[in-house]
Short mmCIF file of C-alpha atoms in Angstrom, two decimals:
data_model
loop_
_atom_site.label_atom_id
_atom_site.label_comp_id
_atom_site.label_asym_id
_atom_site.label_seq_id
_atom_site.Cartn_x
_atom_site.Cartn_y
_atom_site.Cartn_z
CA CYS A 291 -38.89 3.53 11.07
CA PHE A 292 -37.74 0.56 9.07
CA LEU A 293 -35.14 -0.37 6.51
CA ALA A 294 -34.63 -3.79 4.96
CA ALA A 295 -31.83 -4.92 2.68
CA MET A 296 -31.93 -7.54 -0.04
CA ALA A 297 -28.92 -8.90 -1.93
CA SER A 298 -28.71 -11.90 -4.23
CA CYS A 299 -26.16 -14.66 -3.51
CA SER A 300 -25.99 -13.58 0.10
CA MET A 301 -26.46 -15.84 3.08
CA GLU A 302 -25.45 -13.37 5.76
CA ASP A 303 -26.76 -9.85 6.18
CA GLU A 304 -27.66 -7.51 8.99
CA THR A 305 -29.30 -4.11 9.00
CA VAL A 306 -29.27 -1.40 11.64
CA MET A 307 -31.65 1.54 11.31
CA ASN A 308 -31.10 4.77 13.20
CA ASP A 309 -33.95 7.07 14.21
CA LEU A 310 -35.12 9.08 11.21
CA GLY A 311 -36.68 11.71 13.45
CA GLY A 312 -35.02 14.75 14.94
CA MET A 313 -33.59 17.04 12.29
CA ILE A 314 -34.33 14.63 9.42
CA GLU A 315 -37.55 15.52 7.62
CA THR A 316 -39.46 12.48 6.32
CA THR A 317 -42.93 11.82 4.89
CA GLY A 318 -43.43 8.46 6.62
CA ASP A 319 -44.01 6.75 3.28
CA ASN A 320 -41.95 3.83 2.02
CA VAL A 321 -39.60 3.60 -0.96
CA TYR A 322 -37.10 1.04 -2.19
CA LEU A 323 -33.54 2.19 -2.93
CA SER A 324 -31.68 -0.02 -5.40
CA VAL A 325 -27.93 0.30 -6.02
CA ASN A 326 -25.29 -1.74 -7.80
CA ILE A 327 -21.83 -2.09 -6.24
CA GLY A 328 -19.04 -2.69 -8.76
CA THR A 329 -15.25 -2.74 -8.90
CA GLY A 330 -14.92 -1.14 -12.34
CA ASN A 331 -12.42 -2.93 -14.57
CA GLY A 332 -10.15 -4.03 -11.75
CA THR A 333 -10.65 -7.77 -12.25
CA THR A 334 -9.08 -7.79 -15.73
CA LYS A 335 -6.17 -5.66 -14.56
CA ALA A 336 -4.93 -8.34 -12.17
CA ALA A 337 -4.98 -11.11 -14.75
CA THR A 338 -2.44 -10.04 -17.36
CA THR A 339 0.80 -11.82 -16.45
CA GLY A 340 -0.25 -15.38 -17.11
CA SER A 341 0.55 -16.50 -13.60
CA ALA A 342 -1.45 -19.31 -12.06
CA ASN A 343 -1.77 -17.11 -9.01
CA ASP A 344 -3.51 -14.28 -10.89
CA ALA A 345 -6.93 -15.77 -10.18
CA ASP A 346 -6.16 -15.63 -6.49
CA TYR A 347 -5.09 -12.01 -6.81
CA SER A 348 -8.39 -11.11 -8.45
CA ILE A 349 -10.44 -13.04 -5.93
CA SER A 350 -8.77 -11.42 -2.95
CA GLY A 351 -8.96 -7.85 -4.14
CA ASP A 352 -10.88 -7.07 -7.31
CA LEU A 353 -13.99 -9.13 -6.64
CA ILE A 354 -16.53 -8.50 -3.91
CA ASN A 355 -16.81 -10.84 -0.96
CA ARG A 356 -18.42 -8.50 1.57
CA CYS A 357 -19.92 -5.04 1.47
CA ILE A 358 -21.10 -2.68 4.18
CA LEU A 359 -23.38 0.11 2.97
CA TYR A 360 -24.29 3.37 4.71
CA LEU A 361 -27.27 5.62 4.00
CA LEU A 362 -26.51 9.15 5.17
CA ASP A 363 -28.18 12.51 5.51
CA GLY A 364 -25.30 14.94 5.88
CA ASP A 365 -23.14 13.64 8.71
CA LYS A 366 -25.90 11.44 10.17
CA VAL A 367 -25.99 7.72 9.38
CA LEU A 368 -29.64 6.80 8.78
CA ALA A 369 -28.98 3.11 8.22
CA VAL A 370 -26.13 0.65 7.78
CA THR A 371 -26.33 -2.84 6.35
CA ASP A 372 -23.78 -5.41 5.26
CA THR A 373 -23.77 -8.43 3.01
CA ILE A 374 -21.31 -11.33 3.02
CA LEU A 375 -21.42 -13.52 -0.07
CA LYS A 376 -21.45 -17.28 0.45
CA THR A 377 -21.76 -20.30 -1.82
CA GLU A 378 -24.49 -22.88 -1.26
CA GLU A 379 -21.88 -24.94 0.62
CA GLY A 380 -21.18 -22.02 2.96
CA ALA A 381 -17.75 -21.06 1.63
CA ASP A 382 -16.82 -17.48 0.81
CA ASP A 383 -18.08 -16.40 -2.61
CA TYR A 384 -16.77 -13.62 -4.86
CA LYS A 385 -18.59 -11.53 -7.46
CA PRO A 386 -17.51 -8.65 -9.75
CA SER A 387 -20.66 -6.75 -8.78
CA LEU A 388 -23.42 -6.85 -6.22
CA GLU A 389 -26.95 -5.45 -6.29
CA MET A 390 -28.41 -4.23 -3.00
CA LYS A 391 -31.96 -3.04 -2.44
CA PHE A 392 -33.28 -1.10 0.54
CA LEU A 393 -36.73 -0.42 1.91
CA THR A 394 -36.62 2.92 3.71
CA LYS A 395 -38.70 5.95 4.56
CA VAL A 396 -38.86 8.87 2.17
CA SER A 397 -36.63 11.77 3.16
CA LYS A 398 -37.02 15.23 1.63
CA ASN A 399 -33.28 15.89 2.04
CA PRO A 400 -30.63 14.80 -0.51
CA LEU A 401 -28.99 11.60 0.71
CA LYS A 402 -25.68 9.82 0.24
CA LEU A 403 -24.70 6.14 -0.03
CA VAL A 404 -21.20 5.00 0.99
CA ALA A 405 -20.03 1.46 0.23
CA VAL A 406 -17.07 -0.22 1.93
CA VAL A 407 -16.08 -3.48 0.21
CA ASN A 408 -13.82 -6.26 1.52
CA TYR A 409 -13.31 -4.66 4.91
CA ASP A 410 -11.61 -6.53 7.74
CA GLY A 411 -14.34 -8.79 9.15
CA GLU A 412 -12.92 -8.49 12.66
CA MET A 413 -13.77 -4.76 12.52
CA ARG A 414 -17.44 -5.40 11.69
CA ASN A 415 -18.66 -4.18 15.08
CA ASP A 416 -16.59 -1.00 14.72
CA TYR A 417 -18.24 -0.31 11.37
CA PHE A 418 -21.74 -0.92 12.71
CA ALA A 419 -21.05 1.36 15.66
CA CYS A 420 -20.59 4.37 13.36
CA SER A 421 -23.59 6.70 13.68
CA THR A 422 -21.97 9.59 11.78
CA LEU A 423 -19.86 10.04 8.67
CA THR A 424 -17.21 11.62 10.88
CA GLN A 425 -16.89 8.39 12.87
CA LEU A 426 -16.64 6.40 9.64
CA GLU A 427 -13.89 8.72 8.42
CA ASN A 428 -11.94 7.95 11.59
CA ILE A 429 -11.95 4.17 10.97
CA ARG A 430 -8.50 2.76 10.19
CA GLU A 431 -8.02 -0.55 8.41
CA THR A 432 -4.87 -2.34 9.61
CA ARG A 433 -4.68 -5.44 7.37
CA ALA A 434 -3.69 -4.54 3.83
CA GLY A 435 -4.28 -8.08 2.56
CA TYR A 436 -8.06 -7.63 2.68
CA ARG A 437 -7.68 -4.96 -0.02
CA VAL A 438 -10.49 -2.69 1.13
CA LEU A 439 -12.32 -0.64 -1.53
CA VAL A 440 -14.57 2.41 -1.04
CA GLY A 441 -17.06 4.35 -3.17
CA GLU A 442 -20.07 6.65 -2.83
CA ILE A 443 -23.03 8.29 -4.57
CA ASN A 444 -24.13 11.79 -3.56
CA ASN A 445 -27.26 13.94 -3.94
CA ILE A 446 -29.78 11.10 -4.00
CA SER A 447 -33.34 12.41 -4.18
CA LEU A 448 -36.18 10.03 -3.39
CA PRO A 449 -39.55 9.87 -5.18
CA ASP A 450 -42.89 10.00 -3.44
CA GLY A 451 -43.40 6.82 -1.50
CA ASP A 452 -46.37 4.72 -0.51
CA PRO A 453 -47.78 3.88 2.95
CA SER A 454 -47.72 0.20 1.96
CA THR A 455 -44.45 -1.65 1.61
CA THR A 456 -46.09 -3.83 -1.04
CA ASN A 457 -46.78 -0.88 -3.33
CA ALA A 458 -43.66 1.13 -2.51
CA PRO A 459 -41.87 2.44 -5.63
CA THR A 460 -38.24 1.60 -6.42
CA LYS A 461 -35.58 4.25 -6.96
CA ASN A 462 -32.52 2.93 -8.83
CA VAL A 463 -29.60 5.22 -8.01
CA GLY A 464 -27.13 3.59 -10.42
CA THR A 465 -23.72 2.14 -9.63
CA ILE A 466 -21.21 2.82 -6.89
CA THR A 467 -17.80 2.04 -8.37
CA VAL A 468 -15.56 1.21 -5.44
CA THR A 469 -11.84 1.94 -5.72
CA PRO A 470 -8.94 0.39 -3.78
CA ARG A 471 -7.56 1.97 -0.63
CA VAL A 472 -4.39 -0.11 -1.06
CA ALA A 473 -1.59 -0.44 -3.61
CA CYS A 474 0.09 -3.54 -5.03
CA ILE A 475 3.82 -4.05 -5.63
CA ASP A 476 4.97 -6.86 -7.86
CA LEU A 477 8.43 -8.02 -9.03
CA THR A 478 7.35 -9.33 -12.42
CA SER A 479 10.71 -10.39 -13.85
CA PHE A 480 14.36 -10.99 -12.93
CA ASN A 481 16.65 -11.04 -15.95
CA VAL A 482 20.39 -11.38 -16.53
CA ARG A 483 22.51 -9.95 -19.37
CA TYR A 484 25.89 -11.66 -19.81
CA LYS A 485 28.47 -9.18 -21.14
CA THR A 486 31.36 -11.60 -20.80
CA THR A 487 32.19 -15.02 -22.19
CA LYS A 488 32.07 -16.43 -18.69
CA HIS A 489 28.52 -17.07 -17.50
CA PRO A 490 28.47 -17.32 -13.71
CA GLU A 491 25.63 -18.99 -11.82
CA VAL A 492 23.04 -16.44 -10.75
CA LYS A 493 20.32 -17.00 -8.18
CA LEU A 494 17.52 -14.73 -6.95
CA THR A 495 17.53 -15.26 -3.19
CA GLY A 496 15.00 -12.84 -1.69
CA ILE A 497 12.39 -10.10 -2.13
CA TYR A 498 11.78 -7.74 0.79
CA TYR A 499 9.81 -4.56 1.60
CA ASN A 500 10.06 -1.93 4.31
CA ASN A 501 8.66 1.44 5.44
CA LEU A 502 5.14 0.08 5.08
CA LYS A 503 2.37 2.14 6.65
CA LYS A 504 0.48 0.19 9.29
CA ASN A 505 -3.00 1.54 8.53
CA VAL A 506 -5.19 3.42 6.09
CA GLY A 507 -8.35 5.50 6.29
CA LEU A 508 -11.31 4.97 4.03
CA PHE A 509 -10.90 8.46 2.56
CA VAL A 510 -7.38 9.53 3.63
CA GLU A 511 -3.93 8.06 3.96
CA GLY A 512 -3.08 6.46 7.28
CA ASP A 513 -1.10 8.10 10.05
CA ASN A 514 2.69 8.08 10.15
CA SER A 515 3.05 4.69 11.78
CA PHE A 516 5.50 2.55 9.80
CA GLU A 517 6.80 -1.00 9.69
CA THR A 518 10.49 -0.22 9.24
CA GLU A 519 11.77 -3.80 9.56
CA TRP A 520 12.24 -5.60 6.25
CA GLN A 521 9.24 -7.82 5.47
CA ASN A 522 10.04 -10.86 3.36
CA ASP A 523 7.76 -12.15 0.62
CA LEU A 524 6.11 -15.09 2.38
CA LEU A 525 5.61 -17.08 -0.83
CA PHE A 526 9.20 -16.78 -2.00
CA PRO A 527 11.12 -20.07 -1.52
CA THR A 528 13.91 -20.04 1.05
CA ALA A 529 16.16 -21.92 -1.38
CA GLY A 530 15.84 -19.11 -3.92
CA LEU A 531 15.33 -19.35 -7.67
CA ASP A 532 18.04 -20.36 -10.14
CA VAL A 533 18.48 -18.24 -13.26
CA VAL A 534 18.33 -20.29 -16.47
CA ASP A 535 21.15 -19.43 -18.88
CA ASN A 536 19.65 -18.83 -22.34
CA GLY A 537 22.85 -17.71 -24.06
CA GLU A 538 23.40 -13.95 -24.01
CA THR A 539 20.63 -13.59 -21.43
CA GLY A 540 19.07 -15.54 -18.61
CA ASP A 541 16.05 -15.37 -16.30
CA CYS A 542 13.98 -17.21 -13.71
CA ASN A 543 10.69 -15.64 -14.71
CA ASN A 544 8.55 -18.76 -15.08
CA GLU A 545 9.46 -19.84 -11.56
CA LEU A 546 9.15 -16.28 -10.25
CA ARG A 547 5.54 -16.02 -11.41
CA GLU A 548 4.69 -19.06 -9.32
CA ASN A 549 6.77 -18.28 -6.25
CA LYS A 550 6.18 -14.71 -5.10
CA SER A 551 3.38 -12.57 -3.78
CA PHE A 552 1.27 -9.92 -5.35
CA PHE A 553 2.38 -7.72 -2.44
CA VAL A 554 -0.34 -5.47 -1.01
CA ALA A 555 0.56 -2.29 0.88
CA PHE A 556 -1.22 0.71 2.29
CA PRO A 557 -0.53 4.01 0.50
CA ASN A 558 2.53 5.88 1.72
CA THR A 559 3.48 9.24 0.19
CA ASP A 560 5.77 10.26 3.04
CA GLU A 561 8.90 11.67 1.38
CA ASP A 562 11.15 10.78 4.31
CA THR A 563 9.95 7.22 4.99
CA HIS A 564 9.15 5.89 1.52
CA VAL A 565 8.29 2.29 0.63
CA GLN A 566 11.30 0.32 -0.62
CA MET A 567 11.85 -3.04 -2.28
CA ARG A 568 15.09 -4.95 -1.69
CA ILE A 569 16.21 -7.61 -4.14
CA ASP A 570 18.84 -10.11 -2.95
CA PHE A 571 20.75 -12.32 -5.40
CA THR A 572 24.03 -14.20 -5.71
CA VAL A 573 26.55 -14.43 -8.55
CA ASP A 574 28.71 -17.56 -8.25
CA GLY A 575 27.79 -17.60 -4.57
CA GLU A 576 28.79 -14.00 -3.89
CA LYS A 577 25.95 -12.07 -2.25
CA TYR A 578 24.50 -8.87 -3.71
CA SER A 579 21.65 -6.68 -2.51
CA ARG A 580 19.92 -3.78 -4.25
CA THR A 581 17.31 -1.47 -2.70
CA TYR A 582 14.84 0.67 -4.68
CA ILE A 583 12.42 3.41 -3.70
CA ILE A 584 9.01 2.63 -5.21
CA ASN A 585 7.97 5.37 -7.66
CA ARG A 586 10.50 7.95 -6.49
CA PRO A 587 10.14 11.56 -7.65
CA PHE A 588 11.99 13.42 -10.40
CA ASP A 589 15.66 13.94 -9.56
CA PRO A 590 17.48 16.44 -11.85
CA SER A 591 20.84 15.77 -10.18
CA ASN A 592 21.22 12.39 -11.90
CA GLY A 593 18.89 12.75 -14.86
CA PHE A 594 16.14 10.56 -13.37
CA VAL A 595 12.68 11.34 -14.78
CA ASN A 596 9.37 10.10 -13.35
CA HIS A 597 6.70 9.95 -16.07
CA THR A 598 3.81 8.81 -13.88
CA GLU A 599 2.72 12.27 -12.61
CA THR A 600 2.63 10.69 -9.12
CA THR A 601 5.25 10.02 -6.48
CA TYR A 602 5.74 7.19 -4.02
CA VAL A 603 3.01 4.63 -3.23
CA ARG A 604 -0.59 5.72 -3.74
CA ALA A 605 -3.90 3.93 -3.31
CA GLY A 606 -5.29 2.29 -6.43
CA TYR A 607 -1.98 1.76 -8.21
CA TRP A 608 -0.16 -1.41 -9.19
CA TYR A 609 3.64 -1.01 -9.20
CA ARG A 610 5.21 -3.67 -11.41
CA LEU A 611 8.99 -3.91 -11.21
CA SER A 612 11.32 -5.61 -13.67
CA ALA A 613 14.96 -6.17 -12.63
CA THR A 614 17.92 -6.78 -14.96
CA VAL A 615 21.37 -7.79 -13.66
CA ASN A 616 24.21 -6.82 -16.01
CA ILE A 617 27.32 -8.96 -15.61
CA SER A 618 30.65 -7.95 -17.15
CA SER A 619 34.11 -9.28 -16.39
CA ASP A 620 34.58 -7.17 -13.27
CA ILE A 621 31.24 -5.42 -12.59
CA VAL A 622 27.84 -6.64 -11.46
CA ASP A 623 25.10 -4.02 -11.80
CA CYS A 624 21.32 -4.17 -11.50
CA ASP A 625 18.76 -1.94 -13.22
CA VAL A 626 15.08 -1.83 -12.31
CA VAL A 627 12.17 -0.47 -14.35
CA CYS A 628 8.90 0.29 -12.55
CA TYR A 629 5.67 0.11 -14.54
CA THR A 630 2.85 1.96 -12.79
CA ARG A 631 -0.65 0.75 -13.63
CA ASP A 632 -3.81 2.55 -12.54
CA TRP A 633 -6.40 -0.07 -11.56
CA ASN A 634 -9.29 2.09 -12.71
CA TYR A 635 -8.06 3.49 -16.02
CA ASN A 636 -5.31 1.05 -16.93
CA LEU A 637 -2.70 3.75 -17.58
CA LEU A 638 0.80 2.35 -17.91
CA GLU A 639 3.98 4.35 -17.44
CA ASP A 640 7.59 3.22 -17.14
CA VAL A 641 10.12 4.59 -14.69
CA THR A 642 13.75 3.49 -14.55
CA LEU A 643 14.82 3.43 -10.92
#
């Protein structure tokens, strides 16, 4: 039995074909399976803030660099192939969509295709070792920065084939729209409101995250293994960012857009160990720190309302936080609004934390 894979713009691919005998009923004739792999509208979602880094965000997560594709009959993997996109110079390439075409034997059973995009390349052998869907479901990605995406098409029926590969018909099964198995958290603005005639010097000094899950499954949330130590934003400058006084208000938003990460995290809906962001700042040199639960649930005790219809950090969402420090003569307070954006449908809700 034979399966071949073809993908444009690719310089690296490998195909493994499992035995189509046993319980899998085939005719022995050949047919081409054609499928398009796409990321939906994700690319435009990551390019709305005007930051010079937005292109990098799209490249690393919303465009396709590599794809591993499984052909399955029930739990059995019939074939697995991957494609890694490269430029003519051999550097990594990125595309919003990818067409893949397979030559395979005709099966009388309904089949399934599962696509895993932007997986951790160091786990390639683990992916190729999966001979069942159950084994694939047990895979755990451990590096959120790769921003793995997953999608599938079910109930694929093949046409009659041909003994010759030259005359084999092509079955186009449509598009697999892959969706993220990670979430993004982004401090988009840091503002100051001066409610006193004295305008002290304000500086944003740090952005940190904790209670991050250490892994994720392709179809389920990861196990309860957490990074509980505070993780600093690696791109944020150690010297901090000075707030520019504009009169009644101030901000450091232009500098912030250029000097912080589009932080990627695995989903974590654990109600006891929820993902938090900590914002550190100084007012005339005095240190302040504020910690916020990302997308916390409705709390009737203090009037807090969550409009997102979700709680905590979920795969496929972009949590955009805006902080405002209110300075009066004797009080320094900080409010945060969380805007939750769905990568697939671009829904936007606001939550005051």
